[in-house]
Amino acid sequence: MGARQIYETLRDQIMARVYGTDGLLPSSRALADELGVSRSTVTVAYEQLAAEGFIEIRHGARPRVASAVVDRGRNRATSRPSTRNARLSKFGGRLREGPPGWTEPPRALVANFRYGDLAPSDFPLLAWKKAMVAAMTRKVDRLAYADPCGSLRLRSALQGYLWRSRSVRCDVDQIVVVNGSQQGLDICARLILDAGDRFVMEDPGYLMARYTFAATGAVAVPIPVDADGLDTERLATVEARLAYVTPSHQYPLGGVLPIGRRHQLLAWARKCDAYVIEDDYDSEYRYDTKPVPPLHALEDSDNVVYLGTVSKTLSPTLRIGYLVVPPGLRSMFAAAKQIMDRHTPLAEQDALASMLESGTYDSHVKRVRRRNAERQQALLDALGRRFGDRVRIDGTAAGLHIVAWFDDLPQEREEALIRMAWSKGVGVYPVSSLFDRLRTGRRPQPATVGLVMGYAALEPALIERGCKLLAQAVDELAVRRE
Amino acid sequence: MGARQIYETLRDQIMARVYGTDGLLPSSRALADELGVSRSTVTVAYEQLAAEGFIEIRHGARPRVASAVVDRGRNRATSRPSTRNARLSKFGGRLREGPPGWTEPPRALVANFRYGDLAPSDFPLLAWKKAMVAAMTRKVDRLAYADPCGSLRLRSALQGYLWRSRSVRCDVDQIVVVNGSQQGLDICARLILDAGDRFVMEDPGYLMARYTFAATGAVAVPIPVDADGLDTERLATVEARLAYVTPSHQYPLGGVLPIGRRHQLLAWARKCDAYVIEDDYDSEYRYDTKPVPPLHALEDSDNVVYLGTVSKTLSPTLRIGYLVVPPGLRSMFAAAKQIMDRHTPLAEQDALASMLESGTYDSHVKRVRRRNAERQQALLDALGRRFGDRVRIDGTAAGLHIVAWFDDLPQEREEALIRMAWSKGVGVYPVSSLFDRLRTGRRPQPATVGLVMGYAALEPALIERGCKLLAQAVDELAVRRE
């Protein structure tokens, strides 16, 4: 491994926030040992990173991720004035304390198991292009701001889709088209939460939802998740305004919330006059044979906001999602959406509507479901072959990711394993970062190393190669430890 | 005029919120008189509207816009539960008190002078389609969430455009791509304003900006506008966190803020540690020969957020705008944008970037500027021919609208004139609704009837026809008055 490859790997790691809050990198001696290269090779890489502003080197100390990089979570370090003195709103202040952060997808990797990314080869390019061209060419009387809730055509098409694919029955007027589920979360946060309110989060859970709700100044109440999803028994003593759940396929652990817990959750929401945000983010990908109907399809769903997206079926870059909101809140969601950005771009709405109407969307989903089932099987096979009983898998019933637990590796080894894997060209991501860090008075969760492994952007051959390299990383880690 | 036409006109008026907060329509006798038709013709139209849920008829009382229509600002009246009892955040509560409202563009009109709409024939369909197809076909490694600030390619292209067209010099990293200027306003509102803060608004001014800032719970400080835009002298005693201004072409009155006032505004912002939001919404359309540089191009612009959009040059349905933010706030805008919807759709960003790079965008702007200059001239000619000295025009130096003042018609006649114009097939809109209604202790502004007349969606022949019908409406109003 040469200096260039070390440089690229470290840069990608820095951008992917592999290093902890202290931002400390290994000393050049330790890293040279770890990688089995000469110390001067590491030094060259470190100097290049320092010259480009990624890290700060001080004599006698371990290199540290540059504060500008940490602050901005971006890959251009500049000498810009910091935001620390700018007078911001309380919302701005909260974002300053804990910005969500975004990083370029790393490029120097052999196999990147980052969750959320999709394979461009799965995208139905011809059908989408055709639908978009038709949408752009459609004759209209005038170009004008459109319905904040989304085009009637798309909402009608979604109504049919939700019914046939998810048993969700709703009025066209309950559907609000948004820019991906993220905007759906943000609208819910703004309409429901005030500073000081409480919201229930699955623990571990989806970080962006937590960020979004917490940005209002509301306080997270983390409720543990087991193999069956949210432990709804624990809600009994909780008072909150909102509960965010992923009942079809808990993110990240993959449990499917059983019907009893669903009713318990809905009863709790009614009792508290709280809203349940049901994020059905990857429900199109079910590989087992016992689908549970969404919360929204159960009994009285007046306290449920259902959230769907095409980010997992078409592309996260399109920014299209949809909410099914309680009838009584519809006008409020419309007003909020109008304030936020008037409406979602029309051409994409039209294109999606026509794909739903023609059945192209459904057959596309069927096709990518099959492909992703193959990818998942390839990943399970490769992990089984490389690790056998050393690895325990969670969440195979659905979705585009699994969690791989290394029960013989204690949590303290996680950072080293991830760094070792990256140095071999495998992007893996810790499940530990999805646990609530603020649960004080308990020992850190989880106890052992767990990796969230997304597979939707990788072909089976690369999945196999990635697992082989991951196995090498685990082996070397063990050797170095001895 | 038959019952059908009366029905359609009234329905469009209701949807366009022509009727005041009390929602009272004229009695059937009064309307029959006004339109010169039999009372039974009006009754048929009213009954049809009542049957469809648009109005409520009670014996002996004037018909009233149905509360469901008023509440929802939408054209499907239903028996849905109201939102009045739903538990909402304070933000939600404020939207419930004063939702912005959206209505379908009316269709039964001969000429609709609604501001903000564009002519589809002005849209560069071939160039845009080509750019979009190229963007959709572009090869990528994986489909993944992109930079919250917008693609580097588009920001680089915008940087060049802002410099060559607006003398705005900025770093690529200061540019944040948003979903139209509305999202730009919303990000500013959230990052800068807290409940109880104060923000300066031009009076009259842009309603959606006022809604957006007020939704945070901040309080508007309306500052009067004269022929030169915001009266910055009056800022001396004002303490606020933010000032929203349209210095290039005040909306709606059309004044261009002179350089002295610009410096005064910036000095005020520095003194208060406040931000100036410079909405350069229609700066591409300048018809005079003395452009004033944007605030952002003047001296130290660390307190200025510059806001641009393609909603007036390409289409409001695309939802693309851009901010130039102070360097110190850049990471905060990135974090907020990420929380709000991750990023603006990629294909549109790419397509706009390629049109900017190739010069297609600039030549398109040049072409539509010429067309809109012709439309403005057609409107000025027609108003001159029909009204002569009776009409006084404001705001011809730039933009896509003018204000036509009927100084011999007192404000009380406004609603009747607008209704009369609509009944003749001309959609006109009062300037009075853009004045701050909460300026207590003064008499209502303005004193006479003024109409905001947008012309960008109308061809010269229709502009001429619309003005002819408007003249008839004014004449009939005078006759009926006598």
JSON list of C-alpha atoms in Angstrom, two decimals, chain A residues 72 74 76 80-83 86-92 95-96 99-102 105 107 112 114 116-120 123 125 128-129 132-133 136-137 140-148 152 155 171 173-174 179 182-183 186 190-194 206 208 211-212 241 272-273 275 311-312 314-319 327-332 335-336 338-346 348 457-458, chain B residues 72 74 76 80-83 86-92 95-96 99-102 105 107 112 114 116-120 123 125 128-129 132-133 136-137 140-148 152 155 171 173-174 179 182-183 186 190-194 206 208 211-212 241 272-273 275 311-312 314-319 327-332 335-336 338-346 348 457-458:
[
{"chain": "A", "resi": 72, "resn": "ARG", "atom": "CA", "xyz": [-18.19, 22.15, 8.02]},
{"chain": "A", "resi": 74, "resn": "ARG", "atom": "CA", "xyz": [-17.18, 19.37, 3.85]},
{"chain": "A", "resi": 76, "resn": "ARG", "atom": "CA", "xyz": [-12.97, 22.22, 1.12]},
{"chain": "A", "resi": 80, "resn": "ARG", "atom": "CA", "xyz": [-13.62, 31.58, 6.32]},
{"chain": "A", "resi": 81, "resn": "PRO", "atom": "CA", "xyz": [-14.80, 33.26, 9.47]},
{"chain": "A", "resi": 82, "resn": "SER", "atom": "CA", "xyz": [-16.41, 30.76, 11.76]},
{"chain": "A", "resi": 83, "resn": "THR", "atom": "CA", "xyz": [-20.10, 30.83, 12.54]},
{"chain": "A", "resi": 86, "resn": "ALA", "atom": "CA", "xyz": [-22.99, 34.95, 14.18]},
{"chain": "A", "resi": 87, "resn": "ARG", "atom": "CA", "xyz": [-26.26, 35.82, 15.85]},
{"chain": "A", "resi": 88, "resn": "LEU", "atom": "CA", "xyz": [-28.69, 33.06, 14.97]},
{"chain": "A", "resi": 89, "resn": "SER", "atom": "CA", "xyz": [-32.17, 31.97, 15.95]},
{"chain": "A", "resi": 90, "resn": "LYS", "atom": "CA", "xyz": [-32.56, 29.22, 18.53]},
{"chain": "A", "resi": 91, "resn": "PHE", "atom": "CA", "xyz": [-33.14, 26.80, 15.65]},
{"chain": "A", "resi": 92, "resn": "GLY", "atom": "CA", "xyz": [-29.88, 28.01, 14.09]},
{"chain": "A", "resi": 95, "resn": "LEU", "atom": "CA", "xyz": [-28.03, 23.24, 14.26]},
{"chain": "A", "resi": 96, "resn": "ARG", "atom": "CA", "xyz": [-24.72, 24.88, 15.13]},
{"chain": "A", "resi": 99, "resn": "PRO", "atom": "CA", "xyz": [-25.22, 19.86, 12.46]},
{"chain": "A", "resi": 100, "resn": "PRO", "atom": "CA", "xyz": [-26.29, 16.73, 10.55]},
{"chain": "A", "resi": 101, "resn": "GLY", "atom": "CA", "xyz": [-23.27, 16.83, 8.23]},
{"chain": "A", "resi": 102, "resn": "TRP", "atom": "CA", "xyz": [-22.94, 15.55, 4.71]},
{"chain": "A", "resi": 105, "resn": "PRO", "atom": "CA", "xyz": [-19.42, 9.49, -1.33]},
{"chain": "A", "resi": 107, "resn": "ARG", "atom": "CA", "xyz": [-14.33, 7.18, -4.33]},
{"chain": "A", "resi": 112, "resn": "ASN", "atom": "CA", "xyz": [-18.72, 0.66, -0.15]},
{"chain": "A", "resi": 114, "resn": "ARG", "atom": "CA", "xyz": [-22.99, 2.71, 2.72]},
{"chain": "A", "resi": 116, "resn": "GLY", "atom": "CA", "xyz": [-29.05, 4.58, 1.18]},
{"chain": "A", "resi": 117, "resn": "ASP", "atom": "CA", "xyz": [-27.07, 4.52, -2.05]},
{"chain": "A", "resi": 118, "resn": "LEU", "atom": "CA", "xyz": [-28.53, 2.75, -5.09]},
{"chain": "A", "resi": 119, "resn": "ALA", "atom": "CA", "xyz": [-27.02, 1.23, -8.22]},
{"chain": "A", "resi": 120, "resn": "PRO", "atom": "CA", "xyz": [-27.49, 3.46, -11.28]},
{"chain": "A", "resi": 123, "resn": "PHE", "atom": "CA", "xyz": [-32.73, 3.03, -12.39]},
{"chain": "A", "resi": 125, "resn": "LEU", "atom": "CA", "xyz": [-33.70, 5.27, -17.26]},
{"chain": "A", "resi": 128, "resn": "TRP", "atom": "CA", "xyz": [-38.22, 7.77, -16.63]},
{"chain": "A", "resi": 129, "resn": "LYS", "atom": "CA", "xyz": [-36.73, 9.80, -19.48]},
{"chain": "A", "resi": 132, "resn": "MET", "atom": "CA", "xyz": [-40.11, 13.27, -18.03]},
{"chain": "A", "resi": 133, "resn": "VAL", "atom": "CA", "xyz": [-40.02, 14.36, -21.67]},
{"chain": "A", "resi": 136, "resn": "MET", "atom": "CA", "xyz": [-42.02, 18.72, -19.94]},
{"chain": "A", "resi": 137, "resn": "THR", "atom": "CA", "xyz": [-43.83, 18.80, -23.27]},
{"chain": "A", "resi": 140, "resn": "VAL", "atom": "CA", "xyz": [-50.50, 24.20, -20.22]},
{"chain": "A", "resi": 141, "resn": "ASP", "atom": "CA", "xyz": [-52.32, 27.53, -20.29]},
{"chain": "A", "resi": 142, "resn": "ARG", "atom": "CA", "xyz": [-49.78, 29.35, -18.17]},
{"chain": "A", "resi": 143, "resn": "LEU", "atom": "CA", "xyz": [-46.76, 28.57, -16.05]},
{"chain": "A", "resi": 144, "resn": "ALA", "atom": "CA", "xyz": [-47.91, 29.17, -12.50]},
{"chain": "A", "resi": 145, "resn": "TYR", "atom": "CA", "xyz": [-47.36, 28.00, -8.96]},
{"chain": "A", "resi": 146, "resn": "ALA", "atom": "CA", "xyz": [-49.15, 24.71, -8.48]},
{"chain": "A", "resi": 147, "resn": "ASP", "atom": "CA", "xyz": [-51.06, 23.05, -5.66]},
{"chain": "A", "resi": 148, "resn": "PRO", "atom": "CA", "xyz": [-48.86, 22.91, -2.51]},
{"chain": "A", "resi": 152, "resn": "LEU", "atom": "CA", "xyz": [-54.10, 15.96, -8.35]},
{"chain": "A", "resi": 155, "resn": "ARG", "atom": "CA", "xyz": [-52.03, 12.15, -5.69]},
{"chain": "A", "resi": 171, "resn": "ASP", "atom": "CA", "xyz": [-58.67, 10.13, 0.42]},
{"chain": "A", "resi": 173, "resn": "ASP", "atom": "CA", "xyz": [-56.88, 14.99, -0.26]},
{"chain": "A", "resi": 174, "resn": "GLN", "atom": "CA", "xyz": [-54.96, 13.30, 2.55]},
{"chain": "A", "resi": 179, "resn": "ASN", "atom": "CA", "xyz": [-39.39, 16.52, -1.56]},
{"chain": "A", "resi": 182, "resn": "GLN", "atom": "CA", "xyz": [-36.79, 14.29, 4.77]},
{"chain": "A", "resi": 183, "resn": "GLN", "atom": "CA", "xyz": [-39.14, 17.16, 3.98]},
{"chain": "A", "resi": 186, "resn": "ASP", "atom": "CA", "xyz": [-39.44, 18.40, 8.70]},
{"chain": "A", "resi": 190, "resn": "ARG", "atom": "CA", "xyz": [-42.62, 22.00, 12.57]},
{"chain": "A", "resi": 191, "resn": "LEU", "atom": "CA", "xyz": [-46.35, 21.40, 12.78]},
{"chain": "A", "resi": 192, "resn": "ILE", "atom": "CA", "xyz": [-46.28, 19.19, 15.86]},
{"chain": "A", "resi": 193, "resn": "LEU", "atom": "CA", "xyz": [-43.27, 19.97, 18.04]},
{"chain": "A", "resi": 194, "resn": "ASP", "atom": "CA", "xyz": [-42.31, 22.96, 20.14]},
{"chain": "A", "resi": 206, "resn": "TYR", "atom": "CA", "xyz": [-32.75, 6.88, 12.15]},
{"chain": "A", "resi": 208, "resn": "MET", "atom": "CA", "xyz": [-31.82, 12.27, 10.42]},
{"chain": "A", "resi": 211, "resn": "TYR", "atom": "CA", "xyz": [-31.84, 15.61, 14.13]},
{"chain": "A", "resi": 212, "resn": "THR", "atom": "CA", "xyz": [-34.94, 16.97, 12.45]},
{"chain": "A", "resi": 241, "resn": "ARG", "atom": "CA", "xyz": [-46.23, 14.65, 21.42]},
{"chain": "A", "resi": 272, "resn": "CYS", "atom": "CA", "xyz": [-51.52, 11.06, 24.77]},
{"chain": "A", "resi": 273, "resn": "ASP", "atom": "CA", "xyz": [-53.13, 12.89, 21.84]},
{"chain": "A", "resi": 275, "resn": "TYR", "atom": "CA", "xyz": [-48.99, 11.64, 16.48]},
{"chain": "A", "resi": 311, "resn": "SER", "atom": "CA", "xyz": [-35.66, 7.37, -2.81]},
{"chain": "A", "resi": 312, "resn": "LYS", "atom": "CA", "xyz": [-35.26, 3.61, -2.38]},
{"chain": "A", "resi": 314, "resn": "LEU", "atom": "CA", "xyz": [-36.05, 5.15, -8.11]},
{"chain": "A", "resi": 315, "resn": "SER", "atom": "CA", "xyz": [-33.37, 7.49, -6.81]},
{"chain": "A", "resi": 316, "resn": "PRO", "atom": "CA", "xyz": [-32.57, 9.61, -3.77]},
{"chain": "A", "resi": 317, "resn": "THR", "atom": "CA", "xyz": [-31.55, 12.42, -6.14]},
{"chain": "A", "resi": 318, "resn": "LEU", "atom": "CA", "xyz": [-35.11, 12.92, -7.45]},
{"chain": "A", "resi": 319, "resn": "ARG", "atom": "CA", "xyz": [-36.41, 14.19, -4.11]},
{"chain": "A", "resi": 327, "resn": "PRO", "atom": "CA", "xyz": [-57.89, 14.55, 7.35]},
{"chain": "A", "resi": 328, "resn": "GLY", "atom": "CA", "xyz": [-58.08, 17.23, 10.01]},
{"chain": "A", "resi": 329, "resn": "LEU", "atom": "CA", "xyz": [-54.48, 18.29, 9.44]},
{"chain": "A", "resi": 330, "resn": "ARG", "atom": "CA", "xyz": [-54.52, 18.42, 5.67]},
{"chain": "A", "resi": 331, "resn": "SER", "atom": "CA", "xyz": [-54.91, 22.18, 5.35]},
{"chain": "A", "resi": 332, "resn": "MET", "atom": "CA", "xyz": [-52.11, 22.73, 7.85]},
{"chain": "A", "resi": 335, "resn": "ALA", "atom": "CA", "xyz": [-49.98, 25.75, 4.39]},
{"chain": "A", "resi": 336, "resn": "ALA", "atom": "CA", "xyz": [-46.65, 24.55, 5.76]},
{"chain": "A", "resi": 338, "resn": "GLN", "atom": "CA", "xyz": [-46.47, 26.38, 0.73]},
{"chain": "A", "resi": 339, "resn": "ILE", "atom": "CA", "xyz": [-44.39, 28.35, 3.22]},
{"chain": "A", "resi": 340, "resn": "MET", "atom": "CA", "xyz": [-41.52, 25.92, 2.82]},
{"chain": "A", "resi": 341, "resn": "ASP", "atom": "CA", "xyz": [-41.16, 25.86, -0.96]},
{"chain": "A", "resi": 342, "resn": "ARG", "atom": "CA", "xyz": [-44.61, 26.32, -2.55]},
{"chain": "A", "resi": 343, "resn": "HIS", "atom": "CA", "xyz": [-44.69, 22.84, -4.12]},
{"chain": "A", "resi": 344, "resn": "THR", "atom": "CA", "xyz": [-42.57, 19.96, -5.39]},
{"chain": "A", "resi": 345, "resn": "PRO", "atom": "CA", "xyz": [-41.29, 20.42, -8.98]},
{"chain": "A", "resi": 346, "resn": "LEU", "atom": "CA", "xyz": [-44.09, 19.65, -11.44]},
{"chain": "A", "resi": 348, "resn": "GLU", "atom": "CA", "xyz": [-41.14, 14.96, -11.69]},
{"chain": "A", "resi": 457, "resn": "ALA", "atom": "CA", "xyz": [-25.49, -0.09, -4.77]},
{"chain": "A", "resi": 458, "resn": "LEU", "atom": "CA", "xyz": [-23.27, -3.15, -5.17]},
{"chain": "B", "resi": 72, "resn": "ARG", "atom": "CA", "xyz": [-59.14, 25.42, 2.97]},
{"chain": "B", "resi": 74, "resn": "ARG", "atom": "CA", "xyz": [-59.20, 24.94, -2.11]},
{"chain": "B", "resi": 76, "resn": "ARG", "atom": "CA", "xyz": [-63.04, 20.78, -3.12]},
{"chain": "B", "resi": 80, "resn": "ARG", "atom": "CA", "xyz": [-63.76, 16.73, 6.80]},
{"chain": "B", "resi": 81, "resn": "PRO", "atom": "CA", "xyz": [-63.17, 17.40, 10.47]},
{"chain": "B", "resi": 82, "resn": "SER", "atom": "CA", "xyz": [-61.79, 20.86, 10.99]},
{"chain": "B", "resi": 83, "resn": "THR", "atom": "CA", "xyz": [-58.28, 21.49, 12.22]},
{"chain": "B", "resi": 86, "resn": "ALA", "atom": "CA", "xyz": [-55.92, 19.43, 16.52]},
{"chain": "B", "resi": 87, "resn": "ARG", "atom": "CA", "xyz": [-53.03, 19.97, 18.88]},
{"chain": "B", "resi": 88, "resn": "LEU", "atom": "CA", "xyz": [-50.34, 21.75, 16.91]},
{"chain": "B", "resi": 89, "resn": "SER", "atom": "CA", "xyz": [-47.02, 23.41, 17.55]},
{"chain": "B", "resi": 90, "resn": "LYS", "atom": "CA", "xyz": [-46.91, 27.18, 17.91]},
{"chain": "B", "resi": 91, "resn": "PHE", "atom": "CA", "xyz": [-45.74, 27.33, 14.29]},
{"chain": "B", "resi": 92, "resn": "GLY", "atom": "CA", "xyz": [-48.75, 25.24, 13.30]},
{"chain": "B", "resi": 95, "resn": "LEU", "atom": "CA", "xyz": [-50.33, 28.99, 10.18]},
{"chain": "B", "resi": 96, "resn": "ARG", "atom": "CA", "xyz": [-53.83, 28.04, 11.31]},
{"chain": "B", "resi": 99, "resn": "PRO", "atom": "CA", "xyz": [-52.64, 30.35, 6.25]},
{"chain": "B", "resi": 100, "resn": "PRO", "atom": "CA", "xyz": [-51.10, 31.70, 3.03]},
{"chain": "B", "resi": 101, "resn": "GLY", "atom": "CA", "xyz": [-53.72, 30.03, 0.81]},
{"chain": "B", "resi": 102, "resn": "TRP", "atom": "CA", "xyz": [-53.41, 28.84, -2.75]},
{"chain": "B", "resi": 105, "resn": "PRO", "atom": "CA", "xyz": [-55.52, 29.71, -11.70]},
{"chain": "B", "resi": 107, "resn": "ARG", "atom": "CA", "xyz": [-59.88, 29.45, -16.31]},
{"chain": "B", "resi": 112, "resn": "ASN", "atom": "CA", "xyz": [-55.88, 37.37, -16.39]},
{"chain": "B", "resi": 114, "resn": "ARG", "atom": "CA", "xyz": [-52.25, 37.76, -12.21]},
{"chain": "B", "resi": 116, "resn": "GLY", "atom": "CA", "xyz": [-46.14, 35.69, -11.25]},
{"chain": "B", "resi": 117, "resn": "ASP", "atom": "CA", "xyz": [-47.56, 33.63, -14.09]},
{"chain": "B", "resi": 118, "resn": "LEU", "atom": "CA", "xyz": [-45.52, 33.23, -17.28]},
{"chain": "B", "resi": 119, "resn": "ALA", "atom": "CA", "xyz": [-46.42, 32.41, -20.88]},
{"chain": "B", "resi": 120, "resn": "PRO", "atom": "CA", "xyz": [-45.58, 28.80, -21.79]},
{"chain": "B", "resi": 123, "resn": "PHE", "atom": "CA", "xyz": [-40.21, 28.74, -22.05]},
{"chain": "B", "resi": 125, "resn": "LEU", "atom": "CA", "xyz": [-38.61, 24.04, -24.25]},
{"chain": "B", "resi": 128, "resn": "TRP", "atom": "CA", "xyz": [-34.39, 22.71, -21.49]},
{"chain": "B", "resi": 129, "resn": "LYS", "atom": "CA", "xyz": [-35.52, 19.29, -22.67]},
{"chain": "B", "resi": 132, "resn": "MET", "atom": "CA", "xyz": [-32.62, 17.64, -18.86]},
{"chain": "B", "resi": 133, "resn": "VAL", "atom": "CA", "xyz": [-32.18, 14.55, -21.01]},
{"chain": "B", "resi": 136, "resn": "MET", "atom": "CA", "xyz": [-30.72, 12.30, -16.66]},
{"chain": "B", "resi": 137, "resn": "THR", "atom": "CA", "xyz": [-28.42, 10.28, -18.89]},
{"chain": "B", "resi": 140, "resn": "VAL", "atom": "CA", "xyz": [-22.64, 8.30, -12.10]},
{"chain": "B", "resi": 141, "resn": "ASP", "atom": "CA", "xyz": [-21.03, 5.75, -9.81]},
{"chain": "B", "resi": 142, "resn": "ARG", "atom": "CA", "xyz": [-23.97, 5.47, -7.49]},
{"chain": "B", "resi": 143, "resn": "LEU", "atom": "CA", "xyz": [-27.25, 7.24, -6.81]},
{"chain": "B", "resi": 144, "resn": "ALA", "atom": "CA", "xyz": [-26.73, 9.00, -3.52]},
{"chain": "B", "resi": 145, "resn": "TYR", "atom": "CA", "xyz": [-27.80, 12.07, -1.60]},
{"chain": "B", "resi": 146, "resn": "ALA", "atom": "CA", "xyz": [-25.93, 15.05, -2.96]},
{"chain": "B", "resi": 147, "resn": "ASP", "atom": "CA", "xyz": [-24.42, 18.19, -1.50]},
{"chain": "B", "resi": 148, "resn": "PRO", "atom": "CA", "xyz": [-27.09, 20.11, 0.47]},
{"chain": "B", "resi": 152, "resn": "LEU", "atom": "CA", "xyz": [-20.58, 22.25, -7.45]},
{"chain": "B", "resi": 155, "resn": "ARG", "atom": "CA", "xyz": [-22.81, 26.78, -8.10]},
{"chain": "B", "resi": 171, "resn": "ASP", "atom": "CA", "xyz": [-17.16, 32.49, -3.53]},
{"chain": "B", "resi": 173, "resn": "ASP", "atom": "CA", "xyz": [-19.11, 28.14, -1.36]},
{"chain": "B", "resi": 174, "resn": "GLN", "atom": "CA", "xyz": [-21.35, 31.10, -0.56]},
{"chain": "B", "resi": 179, "resn": "ASN", "atom": "CA", "xyz": [-36.20, 25.18, -4.27]},
{"chain": "B", "resi": 182, "resn": "GLN", "atom": "CA", "xyz": [-39.67, 30.68, -1.22]},
{"chain": "B", "resi": 183, "resn": "GLN", "atom": "CA", "xyz": [-37.39, 28.07, 0.33]},
{"chain": "B", "resi": 186, "resn": "ASP", "atom": "CA", "xyz": [-37.93, 30.03, 4.79]},
{"chain": "B", "resi": 190, "resn": "ARG", "atom": "CA", "xyz": [-35.63, 29.75, 10.52]},
{"chain": "B", "resi": 191, "resn": "LEU", "atom": "CA", "xyz": [-31.96, 30.57, 10.92]},
{"chain": "B", "resi": 192, "resn": "ILE", "atom": "CA", "xyz": [-32.40, 34.20, 11.91]},
{"chain": "B", "resi": 193, "resn": "LEU", "atom": "CA", "xyz": [-35.77, 34.75, 13.57]},
{"chain": "B", "resi": 194, "resn": "ASP", "atom": "CA", "xyz": [-37.23, 33.64, 16.89]},
{"chain": "B", "resi": 206, "resn": "TYR", "atom": "CA", "xyz": [-44.41, 40.81, -0.75]},
{"chain": "B", "resi": 208, "resn": "MET", "atom": "CA", "xyz": [-45.37, 35.46, 1.08]},
{"chain": "B", "resi": 211, "resn": "TYR", "atom": "CA", "xyz": [-46.14, 35.11, 6.00]},
{"chain": "B", "resi": 212, "resn": "THR", "atom": "CA", "xyz": [-42.89, 33.19, 6.06]},
{"chain": "B", "resi": 241, "resn": "ARG", "atom": "CA", "xyz": [-33.09, 41.16, 13.40]},
{"chain": "B", "resi": 272, "resn": "CYS", "atom": "CA", "xyz": [-28.24, 46.33, 14.64]},
{"chain": "B", "resi": 273, "resn": "ASP", "atom": "CA", "xyz": [-26.26, 43.18, 13.78]},
{"chain": "B", "resi": 275, "resn": "TYR", "atom": "CA", "xyz": [-29.40, 40.66, 8.20]},
{"chain": "B", "resi": 311, "resn": "SER", "atom": "CA", "xyz": [-39.14, 31.39, -11.51]},
{"chain": "B", "resi": 312, "resn": "LYS", "atom": "CA", "xyz": [-39.39, 34.59, -13.56]},
{"chain": "B", "resi": 314, "resn": "LEU", "atom": "CA", "xyz": [-37.75, 29.91, -16.89]},
{"chain": "B", "resi": 315, "resn": "SER", "atom": "CA", "xyz": [-40.75, 28.71, -14.89]},
{"chain": "B", "resi": 316, "resn": "PRO", "atom": "CA", "xyz": [-42.16, 28.87, -11.37]},
{"chain": "B", "resi": 317, "resn": "THR", "atom": "CA", "xyz": [-42.93, 25.15, -11.64]},
{"chain": "B", "resi": 318, "resn": "LEU", "atom": "CA", "xyz": [-39.24, 24.15, -11.76]},
{"chain": "B", "resi": 319, "resn": "ARG", "atom": "CA", "xyz": [-38.59, 25.26, -8.16]},
{"chain": "B", "resi": 327, "resn": "PRO", "atom": "CA", "xyz": [-19.31, 33.24, 4.42]},
{"chain": "B", "resi": 328, "resn": "GLY", "atom": "CA", "xyz": [-19.72, 32.79, 8.15]},
{"chain": "B", "resi": 329, "resn": "LEU", "atom": "CA", "xyz": [-23.24, 31.41, 7.78]},
{"chain": "B", "resi": 330, "resn": "ARG", "atom": "CA", "xyz": [-22.59, 28.99, 4.97]},
{"chain": "B", "resi": 331, "resn": "SER", "atom": "CA", "xyz": [-22.37, 25.86, 7.08]},
{"chain": "B", "resi": 332, "resn": "MET", "atom": "CA", "xyz": [-25.56, 26.81, 8.89]},
{"chain": "B", "resi": 335, "resn": "ALA", "atom": "CA", "xyz": [-27.27, 22.19, 7.74]},
{"chain": "B", "resi": 336, "resn": "ALA", "atom": "CA", "xyz": [-30.70, 23.80, 7.51]},
{"chain": "B", "resi": 338, "resn": "GLN", "atom": "CA", "xyz": [-30.16, 19.25, 4.72]},
{"chain": "B", "resi": 339, "resn": "ILE", "atom": "CA", "xyz": [-32.73, 19.12, 7.53]},
{"chain": "B", "resi": 340, "resn": "MET", "atom": "CA", "xyz": [-35.35, 20.63, 5.23]},
{"chain": "B", "resi": 341, "resn": "ASP", "atom": "CA", "xyz": [-35.08, 18.32, 2.22]},
{"chain": "B", "resi": 342, "resn": "ARG", "atom": "CA", "xyz": [-31.45, 17.16, 1.84]},
{"chain": "B", "resi": 343, "resn": "HIS", "atom": "CA", "xyz": [-30.94, 18.95, -1.48]},
{"chain": "B", "resi": 344, "resn": "THR", "atom": "CA", "xyz": [-32.64, 20.31, -4.58]},
{"chain": "B", "resi": 345, "resn": "PRO", "atom": "CA", "xyz": [-33.33, 17.67, -7.28]},
{"chain": "B", "resi": 346, "resn": "LEU", "atom": "CA", "xyz": [-30.14, 16.91, -9.20]},
{"chain": "B", "resi": 348, "resn": "GLU", "atom": "CA", "xyz": [-32.75, 20.28, -12.76]},
{"chain": "B", "resi": 457, "resn": "ALA", "atom": "CA", "xyz": [-48.41, 35.48, -19.28]},
{"chain": "B", "resi": 458, "resn": "LEU", "atom": "CA", "xyz": [-50.36, 37.54, -21.85]}
]
